[in-house]
Structures are given as C-alpha cells and as structure tokens.
Amino acid sequence: MNILESGSNHVELRAMGKAINKAVTIAEILKRKMPLHQITTLSSCEIVNVYEPLEEGLDTVVNQHYVSCLTITLSRDLTGIDVNDKGYQPPLEIQPGQPVDYNTGKIVAAS
C-alpha cells in the first residue's frame, strides 16, 4: 500500500509454487482498497539443485524440476498496460466506503 501511495504507479507481485495463493490474496485486497488495473501472467520456471558431495570420490547430484510461477502487475493508470492482454482485468466498480464481502467480492447491501 505504501508503494502505491508514495507516487509509484506500478507494483509487481511475483510468486512461485505454494506462495501463489498468497500473491493472489494480496492482489485482491489491494484491488478492493483502490482502483487498480491488473495483468496476470502464469509461467513455468525451472529449478536446478546441485548437490556437491561432502566426501571425495562421490558424484555430484543434479536435480531439476519445474515450478509454476505467477506475476501480477497492478497499476493505477494504463501506462505500460496492454488492455488486450489475455490476463488483463479492469479496476473493480467499488466506491470508497462501500462495505464489501471479501469472501465473495460483492458489495454488501445496506440495511
């Protein structure tokens, strides 16, 4: 929040593996606090682990696997944002001060 309030127009959230759900939650909370354009990209990242032996004469073990990677770009304006991108989401239509049910993302009717 402080980054966007301090004058920066873009915030990029990146997450891999099990942290993806946390990045999505953070992006949704930010989008409900202020009108933000969003572009989401999903990719696959290769992780290579190299294990050097502790004793001489043993082989080096190389383990490689792929992990899902998510990048969420949030922006206050459309500079650098492609609205035709397949991962584009426009800002939510929520007025400041309106109560919102964060589980469903819908505006709560005043009683």
CSV table of N, CA, C and O in Angstrom, one decimal:
chain,number,residue,atom,x,y,z
A,1,MET,N,0.8,-1.2,0.0
A,1,MET,CA,0.0,0.0,0.0
A,1,MET,C,0.9,1.2,0.0
A,1,MET,O,0.6,2.2,-0.7
A,2,ASN,N,1.9,1.3,0.8
A,2,ASN,CA,2.8,2.4,0.9
A,2,ASN,C,3.5,2.7,-0.5
A,2,ASN,O,3.7,3.9,-0.8
A,3,ILE,N,3.8,1.7,-1.2
A,3,ILE,CA,4.4,1.9,-2.5
A,3,ILE,C,3.5,2.7,-3.5
A,3,ILE,O,3.9,3.6,-4.1
A,4,LEU,N,2.3,2.2,-3.5
A,4,LEU,CA,1.3,2.9,-4.4
A,4,LEU,C,1.0,4.3,-3.9
A,4,LEU,O,0.7,5.2,-4.7
A,5,GLU,N,0.9,4.5,-2.6
A,5,GLU,CA,0.5,5.8,-2.0
A,5,GLU,C,1.7,6.8,-2.1
A,5,GLU,O,1.5,8.0,-2.1
A,6,SER,N,2.9,6.3,-2.3
A,6,SER,CA,4.1,7.2,-2.3
A,6,SER,C,4.4,7.8,-3.7
A,6,SER,O,5.3,8.5,-3.9
A,7,GLY,N,3.5,7.4,-4.7
A,7,GLY,CA,3.7,8.0,-6.0
A,7,GLY,C,4.1,7.0,-7.1
A,7,GLY,O,4.0,7.4,-8.3
A,8,SER,N,4.4,5.8,-6.8
A,8,SER,CA,4.7,4.8,-7.8
A,8,SER,C,3.4,4.4,-8.4
A,8,SER,O,2.4,4.2,-7.7
A,9,ASN,N,3.4,4.2,-9.7
A,9,ASN,CA,2.2,3.8,-10.4
A,9,ASN,C,2.0,2.2,-10.6
A,9,ASN,O,0.9,1.8,-10.9
A,10,HIS,N,3.1,1.5,-10.5
A,10,HIS,CA,3.1,0.1,-10.7
A,10,HIS,C,3.6,-0.7,-9.5
A,10,HIS,O,4.6,-0.3,-8.9
A,11,VAL,N,3.0,-1.8,-9.3
A,11,VAL,CA,3.5,-2.8,-8.3
A,11,VAL,C,3.5,-4.2,-9.0
A,11,VAL,O,2.5,-4.5,-9.6
A,12,GLU,N,4.6,-4.9,-8.8
A,12,GLU,CA,4.6,-6.3,-9.4
A,12,GLU,C,4.8,-7.3,-8.3
A,12,GLU,O,5.7,-7.2,-7.5
A,13,LEU,N,3.8,-8.2,-8.2
A,13,LEU,CA,3.9,-9.3,-7.3
A,13,LEU,C,4.3,-10.5,-8.0
A,13,LEU,O,3.7,-10.9,-9.0
A,14,ARG,N,5.3,-11.2,-7.5
A,14,ARG,CA,5.8,-12.5,-8.1
A,14,ARG,C,5.8,-13.6,-7.0
A,14,ARG,O,6.1,-13.3,-5.9
A,15,ALA,N,5.3,-14.7,-7.5
A,15,ALA,CA,5.3,-15.9,-6.5
A,15,ALA,C,5.5,-17.2,-7.3
A,15,ALA,O,5.3,-17.3,-8.5
A,16,MET,N,6.0,-18.1,-6.6
A,16,MET,CA,6.3,-19.5,-7.1
A,16,MET,C,5.7,-20.5,-6.2
A,16,MET,O,5.7,-20.4,-5.0
A,17,GLY,N,5.2,-21.6,-6.8
A,17,GLY,CA,4.7,-22.7,-6.1
A,17,GLY,C,3.6,-22.4,-5.1
A,17,GLY,O,2.6,-21.9,-5.4
A,18,LYS,N,3.9,-22.8,-3.8
A,18,LYS,CA,2.9,-22.7,-2.8
A,18,LYS,C,2.5,-21.2,-2.4
A,18,LYS,O,1.5,-21.0,-1.8
A,19,ALA,N,3.4,-20.3,-2.8
A,19,ALA,CA,3.2,-18.9,-2.4
A,19,ALA,C,2.2,-18.2,-3.4
A,19,ALA,O,1.8,-17.0,-3.2
A,20,ILE,N,1.8,-18.9,-4.5
A,20,ILE,CA,0.9,-18.2,-5.5
A,20,ILE,C,-0.4,-17.8,-4.8
A,20,ILE,O,-0.9,-16.7,-5.1
A,21,ASN,N,-1.0,-18.6,-4.0
A,21,ASN,CA,-2.3,-18.2,-3.4
A,21,ASN,C,-2.2,-17.0,-2.5
A,21,ASN,O,-3.1,-16.2,-2.5
A,22,LYS,N,-1.0,-16.8,-1.9
A,22,LYS,CA,-0.8,-15.6,-1.1
A,22,LYS,C,-0.7,-14.3,-2.0
A,22,LYS,O,-1.2,-13.3,-1.6
A,23,ALA,N,0.0,-14.5,-3.1
A,23,ALA,CA,0.1,-13.3,-4.0
A,23,ALA,C,-1.2,-12.9,-4.6
A,23,ALA,O,-1.6,-11.7,-4.7
A,24,VAL,N,-2.1,-13.9,-4.9
A,24,VAL,CA,-3.4,-13.6,-5.4
A,24,VAL,C,-4.3,-12.9,-4.3
A,24,VAL,O,-5.0,-12.0,-4.6
A,25,THR,N,-4.2,-13.4,-3.1
A,25,THR,CA,-4.9,-12.8,-2.0
A,25,THR,C,-4.5,-11.3,-1.8
A,25,THR,O,-5.3,-10.4,-1.6
A,26,ILE,N,-3.2,-11.1,-1.8
A,26,ILE,CA,-2.7,-9.7,-1.7
A,26,ILE,C,-3.2,-8.8,-2.8
A,26,ILE,O,-3.6,-7.7,-2.6
A,27,ALA,N,-3.1,-9.3,-4.0
A,27,ALA,CA,-3.6,-8.5,-5.2
A,27,ALA,C,-5.1,-8.2,-5.0
A,27,ALA,O,-5.5,-7.1,-5.3
A,28,GLU,N,-5.9,-9.1,-4.6
A,28,GLU,CA,-7.3,-8.9,-4.4
A,28,GLU,C,-7.6,-7.9,-3.3
A,28,GLU,O,-8.5,-7.1,-3.5
A,29,ILE,N,-6.9,-8.0,-2.2
A,29,ILE,CA,-7.0,-7.0,-1.2
A,29,ILE,C,-6.7,-5.6,-1.7
A,29,ILE,O,-7.4,-4.6,-1.4
A,30,LEU,N,-5.6,-5.5,-2.4
A,30,LEU,CA,-5.2,-4.1,-2.9
A,30,LEU,C,-6.2,-3.6,-3.9
A,30,LEU,O,-6.5,-2.4,-3.9
A,31,LYS,N,-6.8,-4.5,-4.7
A,31,LYS,CA,-7.7,-4.0,-5.7
A,31,LYS,C,-9.0,-3.6,-5.1
A,31,LYS,O,-9.7,-2.7,-5.6
A,32,ARG,N,-9.3,-4.0,-3.9
A,32,ARG,CA,-10.5,-3.6,-3.2
A,32,ARG,C,-10.3,-2.3,-2.4
A,32,ARG,O,-11.2,-1.7,-2.0
A,33,LYS,N,-9.0,-2.0,-2.2
A,33,LYS,CA,-8.7,-0.7,-1.5
A,33,LYS,C,-8.6,0.5,-2.4
A,33,LYS,O,-8.9,1.6,-2.0
A,34,MET,N,-8.2,0.2,-3.7
A,34,MET,CA,-8.1,1.3,-4.6
A,34,MET,C,-8.3,0.8,-6.0
A,34,MET,O,-8.1,-0.4,-6.3
A,35,PRO,N,-8.7,1.6,-7.0
A,35,PRO,CA,-8.9,1.1,-8.3
A,35,PRO,C,-7.6,0.8,-9.0
A,35,PRO,O,-6.8,1.7,-9.3
A,36,LEU,N,-7.4,-0.4,-9.3
A,36,LEU,CA,-6.1,-0.9,-9.9
A,36,LEU,C,-6.4,-1.7,-11.2
A,36,LEU,O,-7.2,-2.6,-11.1
A,37,HIS,N,-5.6,-1.5,-12.2
A,37,HIS,CA,-5.6,-2.3,-13.4
A,37,HIS,C,-4.7,-3.5,-13.1
A,37,HIS,O,-3.7,-3.3,-12.4
A,38,GLN,N,-5.1,-4.7,-13.6
A,38,GLN,CA,-4.3,-5.9,-13.3
A,38,GLN,C,-4.0,-6.7,-14.5
A,38,GLN,O,-4.8,-6.8,-15.4
A,39,ILE,N,-2.7,-7.1,-14.6
A,39,ILE,CA,-2.3,-8.1,-15.7
A,39,ILE,C,-1.7,-9.3,-15.0
A,39,ILE,O,-0.8,-9.1,-14.2
A,40,THR,N,-2.2,-10.4,-15.3
A,40,THR,CA,-1.7,-11.7,-14.6
A,40,THR,C,-1.0,-12.5,-15.7
A,40,THR,O,-1.6,-12.8,-16.8
A,41,THR,N,0.2,-13.0,-15.4
A,41,THR,CA,0.8,-14.0,-16.3
A,41,THR,C,1.2,-15.2,-15.5
A,41,THR,O,1.7,-15.1,-14.4
A,42,LEU,N,1.1,-16.3,-16.1
A,42,LEU,CA,1.4,-17.6,-15.5
A,42,LEU,C,2.5,-18.3,-16.3
A,42,LEU,O,2.3,-18.3,-17.6
A,43,SER,N,3.5,-18.8,-15.7
A,43,SER,CA,4.6,-19.4,-16.5
A,43,SER,C,5.1,-20.6,-15.7
A,43,SER,O,4.6,-20.9,-14.6
A,44,SER,N,6.1,-21.2,-16.2
A,44,SER,CA,6.8,-22.3,-15.5
A,44,SER,C,8.3,-22.0,-15.4
A,44,SER,O,8.9,-21.6,-16.4
A,45,CYS,N,8.8,-22.2,-14.2
A,45,CYS,CA,10.2,-21.9,-14.0
A,45,CYS,C,11.0,-23.2,-13.7
A,45,CYS,O,10.5,-24.0,-13.0
A,46,GLU,N,12.2,-23.3,-14.3
A,46,GLU,CA,13.0,-24.5,-14.0
A,46,GLU,C,13.9,-24.2,-12.8
A,46,GLU,O,14.5,-23.2,-12.7
A,47,ILE,N,13.8,-25.1,-11.8
A,47,ILE,CA,14.6,-25.1,-10.6
A,47,ILE,C,15.7,-26.2,-10.7
A,47,ILE,O,15.3,-27.3,-10.9
A,48,VAL,N,16.9,-25.8,-10.6
A,48,VAL,CA,18.0,-26.8,-10.7
A,48,VAL,C,18.8,-26.7,-9.3
A,48,VAL,O,19.3,-25.7,-8.9
A,49,ASN,N,18.8,-27.9,-8.7
A,49,ASN,CA,19.5,-28.0,-7.4
A,49,ASN,C,20.8,-28.9,-7.7
A,49,ASN,O,20.7,-30.0,-8.3
A,50,VAL,N,21.9,-28.4,-7.3
A,50,VAL,CA,23.2,-29.1,-7.4
A,50,VAL,C,23.7,-29.4,-6.1
A,50,VAL,O,23.9,-28.5,-5.2
A,51,TYR,N,23.9,-30.7,-5.8
A,51,TYR,CA,24.4,-31.2,-4.5
A,51,TYR,C,25.8,-31.7,-4.7
A,51,TYR,O,26.1,-32.6,-5.4
A,52,GLU,N,26.7,-30.9,-4.1
A,52,GLU,CA,28.2,-31.3,-4.1
A,52,GLU,C,28.4,-32.4,-3.0
A,52,GLU,O,27.9,-32.2,-1.9
A,53,PRO,N,29.2,-33.4,-3.3
A,53,PRO,CA,29.4,-34.4,-2.3
A,53,PRO,C,30.3,-33.9,-1.2
A,53,PRO,O,31.2,-33.0,-1.4
A,54,LEU,N,30.1,-34.3,0.1
A,54,LEU,CA,30.9,-33.9,1.2
A,54,LEU,C,32.2,-34.7,1.3
A,54,LEU,O,33.2,-34.3,1.8
A,55,GLU,N,32.2,-35.9,0.6
A,55,GLU,CA,33.4,-36.8,0.6
A,55,GLU,C,33.9,-36.9,-0.8
A,55,GLU,O,33.2,-36.8,-1.8
A,56,GLU,N,35.2,-37.0,-1.0
A,56,GLU,CA,35.8,-37.2,-2.3
A,56,GLU,C,35.5,-38.5,-2.9
A,56,GLU,O,35.2,-39.5,-2.2
A,57,GLY,N,35.4,-38.6,-4.2
A,57,GLY,CA,35.1,-39.8,-4.9
A,57,GLY,C,33.6,-40.0,-5.2
A,57,GLY,O,33.3,-40.9,-6.0
A,58,LEU,N,32.8,-39.2,-4.6
A,58,LEU,CA,31.3,-39.3,-4.9
A,58,LEU,C,30.9,-38.4,-6.0
A,58,LEU,O,31.6,-37.3,-6.3
A,59,ASP,N,29.9,-38.7,-6.7
A,59,ASP,CA,29.4,-37.9,-7.9
A,59,ASP,C,28.6,-36.7,-7.4
A,59,ASP,O,27.9,-36.8,-6.3
A,60,THR,N,28.6,-35.6,-8.2
A,60,THR,CA,27.7,-34.5,-7.9
A,60,THR,C,26.3,-34.9,-8.4
A,60,THR,O,26.1,-35.5,-9.5
A,61,VAL,N,25.3,-34.6,-7.6
A,61,VAL,CA,23.9,-34.9,-7.9
A,61,VAL,C,23.2,-33.6,-8.4
A,61,VAL,O,23.3,-32.6,-7.7
A,62,VAL,N,22.6,-33.7,-9.6
A,62,VAL,CA,21.9,-32.5,-10.1
A,62,VAL,C,20.4,-32.9,-10.2
A,62,VAL,O,20.0,-33.9,-10.8
A,63,ASN,N,19.5,-32.1,-9.6
A,63,ASN,CA,18.1,-32.4,-9.6
A,63,ASN,C,17.4,-31.2,-10.2
A,63,ASN,O,17.6,-30.0,-9.8
A,64,GLN,N,16.6,-31.4,-11.3
A,64,GLN,CA,15.9,-30.3,-11.8
A,64,GLN,C,14.4,-30.6,-11.9
A,64,GLN,O,14.0,-31.7,-12.1
A,65,HIS,N,13.6,-29.6,-11.6
A,65,HIS,CA,12.2,-29.7,-11.7
A,65,HIS,C,11.6,-28.4,-12.0
A,65,HIS,O,12.2,-27.3,-12.0
A,66,TYR,N,10.3,-28.4,-12.4
A,66,TYR,CA,9.6,-27.2,-12.8
A,66,TYR,C,8.6,-26.8,-11.8
A,66,TYR,O,7.9,-27.6,-11.2
A,67,VAL,N,8.4,-25.5,-11.6
A,67,VAL,CA,7.5,-24.9,-10.6
A,67,VAL,C,6.7,-23.9,-11.3
A,67,VAL,O,7.2,-23.1,-12.2
A,68,SER,N,5.4,-23.8,-11.0
A,68,SER,CA,4.5,-22.7,-11.5
A,68,SER,C,5.0,-21.4,-11.0
A,68,SER,O,5.3,-21.2,-9.8
A,69,CYS,N,5.0,-20.4,-11.9
A,69,CYS,CA,5.4,-19.0,-11.5
A,69,CYS,C,4.2,-18.1,-11.9
A,69,CYS,O,3.7,-18.2,-13.0
A,70,LEU,N,3.9,-17.1,-11.0
A,70,LEU,CA,2.8,-16.2,-11.3
A,70,LEU,C,3.4,-14.8,-11.1
A,70,LEU,O,4.1,-14.5,-10.2
A,71,THR,N,3.0,-13.9,-12.1
A,71,THR,CA,3.4,-12.5,-12.0
A,71,THR,C,2.1,-11.7,-12.1
A,71,THR,O,1.4,-11.8,-13.0
A,72,ILE,N,1.8,-10.8,-11.1
A,72,ILE,CA,0.7,-10.0,-11.1
A,72,ILE,C,1.2,-8.5,-11.1
A,72,ILE,O,1.9,-8.1,-10.2
A,73,THR,N,0.8,-7.8,-12.2
A,73,THR,CA,1.2,-6.4,-12.3
A,73,THR,C,0.0,-5.6,-12.0
A,73,THR,O,-1.1,-5.7,-12.6
A,74,LEU,N,0.1,-4.7,-11.0
A,74,LEU,CA,-1.0,-3.8,-10.6
A,74,LEU,C,-0.6,-2.4,-10.9
A,74,LEU,O,0.5,-2.0,-10.6
A,75,SER,N,-1.5,-1.6,-11.5
A,75,SER,CA,-1.2,-0.3,-11.9
A,75,SER,C,-2.4,0.7,-11.7
A,75,SER,O,-3.5,0.3,-11.9
A,76,ARG,N,-2.1,1.9,-11.3
A,76,ARG,CA,-3.1,2.9,-11.1
A,76,ARG,C,-3.6,3.5,-12.4
A,76,ARG,O,-4.7,4.0,-12.5
A,77,ASP,N,-2.7,3.5,-13.4
A,77,ASP,CA,-3.1,4.0,-14.7
A,77,ASP,C,-2.8,3.0,-15.8
A,77,ASP,O,-2.2,2.0,-15.6
A,78,LEU,N,-3.0,3.4,-17.1
A,78,LEU,CA,-2.9,2.5,-18.2
A,78,LEU,C,-1.5,2.6,-18.8
A,78,LEU,O,-1.3,1.9,-19.9
A,79,THR,N,-0.6,3.3,-18.3
A,79,THR,CA,0.8,3.4,-18.9
A,79,THR,C,1.5,2.1,-18.8
A,79,THR,O,1.6,1.6,-17.7
A,80,GLY,N,1.9,1.5,-19.9
A,80,GLY,CA,2.6,0.3,-19.9
A,80,GLY,C,1.6,-0.9,-19.7
A,80,GLY,O,2.1,-2.0,-19.6
A,81,ILE,N,0.3,-0.7,-19.8
A,81,ILE,CA,-0.6,-1.8,-19.6
A,81,ILE,C,-1.3,-2.0,-20.9
A,81,ILE,O,-1.8,-1.1,-21.6
A,82,ASP,N,-1.3,-3.3,-21.4
A,82,ASP,CA,-2.0,-3.7,-22.6
A,82,ASP,C,-3.4,-4.2,-22.3
A,82,ASP,O,-3.5,-5.3,-21.7
A,83,VAL,N,-4.4,-3.4,-22.6
A,83,VAL,CA,-5.8,-3.8,-22.2
A,83,VAL,C,-6.3,-5.0,-23.1
A,83,VAL,O,-7.3,-5.6,-22.7
A,84,ASN,N,-5.6,-5.4,-24.1
A,84,ASN,CA,-5.9,-6.5,-25.0
A,84,ASN,C,-5.2,-7.8,-24.5
A,84,ASN,O,-5.4,-8.8,-25.1
A,85,ASP,N,-4.4,-7.7,-23.5
A,85,ASP,CA,-3.7,-8.9,-23.0
A,85,ASP,C,-4.7,-9.8,-22.4
A,85,ASP,O,-5.7,-9.4,-21.8
A,86,LYS,N,-4.5,-11.1,-22.6
A,86,LYS,CA,-5.5,-12.1,-22.1
A,86,LYS,C,-5.5,-12.2,-20.6
A,86,LYS,O,-6.5,-12.7,-20.0
A,87,GLY,N,-4.5,-11.6,-19.9
A,87,GLY,CA,-4.6,-11.6,-18.4
A,87,GLY,C,-5.0,-10.3,-17.8
A,87,GLY,O,-4.8,-10.1,-16.6
A,88,TYR,N,-5.5,-9.4,-18.6
A,88,TYR,CA,-5.9,-8.1,-18.2
A,88,TYR,C,-7.3,-8.1,-17.4
A,88,TYR,O,-8.2,-8.8,-17.8
A,89,GLN,N,-7.3,-7.4,-16.3
A,89,GLN,CA,-8.6,-7.2,-15.5
A,89,GLN,C,-8.7,-5.7,-15.2
A,89,GLN,O,-7.8,-5.1,-14.7
A,90,PRO,N,-9.8,-5.1,-15.5
A,90,PRO,CA,-10.0,-3.7,-15.2
A,90,PRO,C,-10.3,-3.5,-13.7
A,90,PRO,O,-10.5,-4.5,-13.0
A,91,PRO,N,-10.2,-2.3,-13.3
A,91,PRO,CA,-10.4,-2.0,-11.9
A,91,PRO,C,-11.9,-2.4,-11.5
A,91,PRO,O,-12.8,-2.4,-12.3
A,92,LEU,N,-12.1,-2.7,-10.2
A,92,LEU,CA,-13.4,-3.1,-9.7
A,92,LEU,C,-14.2,-1.8,-9.6
A,92,LEU,O,-13.8,-0.7,-9.4
A,93,GLU,N,-15.5,-2.0,-9.7
A,93,GLU,CA,-16.5,-0.9,-9.7
A,93,GLU,C,-17.0,-0.7,-8.2
A,93,GLU,O,-18.2,-0.8,-8.0
A,94,ILE,N,-16.1,-0.5,-7.3
A,94,ILE,CA,-16.4,-0.3,-5.9
A,94,ILE,C,-16.2,1.1,-5.5
A,94,ILE,O,-15.1,1.6,-5.7
A,95,GLN,N,-17.1,1.8,-4.9
A,95,GLN,CA,-17.0,3.1,-4.4
A,95,GLN,C,-16.3,3.1,-3.1
A,95,GLN,O,-16.5,2.2,-2.2
A,96,PRO,N,-15.5,4.1,-2.8
A,96,PRO,CA,-14.8,4.2,-1.4
A,96,PRO,C,-15.9,4.2,-0.3
A,96,PRO,O,-16.9,4.9,-0.4
A,97,GLY,N,-15.6,3.5,0.7
A,97,GLY,CA,-16.5,3.5,1.8
A,97,GLY,C,-17.7,2.5,1.7
A,97,GLY,O,-18.4,2.3,2.7
A,98,GLN,N,-17.8,1.8,0.6
A,98,GLN,CA,-18.9,0.8,0.4
A,98,GLN,C,-18.4,-0.5,1.1
A,98,GLN,O,-17.3,-0.9,0.9
A,99,PRO,N,-19.3,-1.1,1.9
A,99,PRO,CA,-18.9,-2.4,2.6
A,99,PRO,C,-18.9,-3.5,1.5
A,99,PRO,O,-19.7,-3.6,0.7
A,100,VAL,N,-17.8,-4.3,1.6
A,100,VAL,CA,-17.6,-5.4,0.6
A,100,VAL,C,-17.4,-6.7,1.4
A,100,VAL,O,-16.7,-6.7,2.4
A,101,ASP,N,-18.1,-7.7,0.9
A,101,ASP,CA,-17.9,-9.1,1.5
A,101,ASP,C,-16.6,-9.6,0.8
A,101,ASP,O,-16.6,-9.9,-0.4
A,102,TYR,N,-15.5,-9.7,1.6
A,102,TYR,CA,-14.2,-10.2,1.0
A,102,TYR,C,-14.2,-11.6,0.6
A,102,TYR,O,-13.4,-12.0,-0.2
A,103,ASN,N,-15.2,-12.4,1.1
A,103,ASN,CA,-15.2,-13.8,0.6
A,103,ASN,C,-15.8,-13.9,-0.8
A,103,ASN,O,-15.3,-14.8,-1.6
A,104,THR,N,-16.8,-13.1,-1.1
A,104,THR,CA,-17.4,-13.2,-2.4
A,104,THR,C,-17.0,-12.1,-3.3
A,104,THR,O,-17.1,-12.2,-4.6
A,105,GLY,N,-16.5,-11.0,-2.8
A,105,GLY,CA,-16.1,-9.8,-3.6
A,105,GLY,C,-17.3,-8.9,-4.0
A,105,GLY,O,-17.1,-8.0,-4.8
A,106,LYS,N,-18.4,-9.2,-3.4
A,106,LYS,CA,-19.6,-8.5,-3.8
A,106,LYS,C,-19.9,-7.4,-2.8
A,106,LYS,O,-19.6,-7.5,-1.6
A,107,ILE,N,-20.6,-6.3,-3.2
A,107,ILE,CA,-20.9,-5.2,-2.4
A,107,ILE,C,-22.1,-5.7,-1.5
A,107,ILE,O,-23.0,-6.3,-1.9
A,108,VAL,N,-22.0,-5.4,-0.2
A,108,VAL,CA,-23.0,-5.7,0.8
A,108,VAL,C,-24.0,-4.7,0.8
A,108,VAL,O,-23.8,-3.5,0.9
A,109,ALA,N,-25.3,-5.1,0.7
A,109,ALA,CA,-26.4,-4.2,0.7
A,109,ALA,C,-26.6,-3.5,2.0
A,109,ALA,O,-26.5,-4.2,3.1
A,110,ALA,N,-26.8,-2.2,2.0
A,110,ALA,CA,-27.0,-1.5,3.3
A,110,ALA,C,-28.4,-1.9,3.9
A,110,ALA,O,-29.4,-2.0,3.1
A,111,SER,N,-28.5,-2.1,5.2
A,111,SER,CA,-29.8,-2.4,5.8
A,111,SER,C,-30.3,-1.3,6.6
A,111,SER,O,-29.7,-0.4,7.0
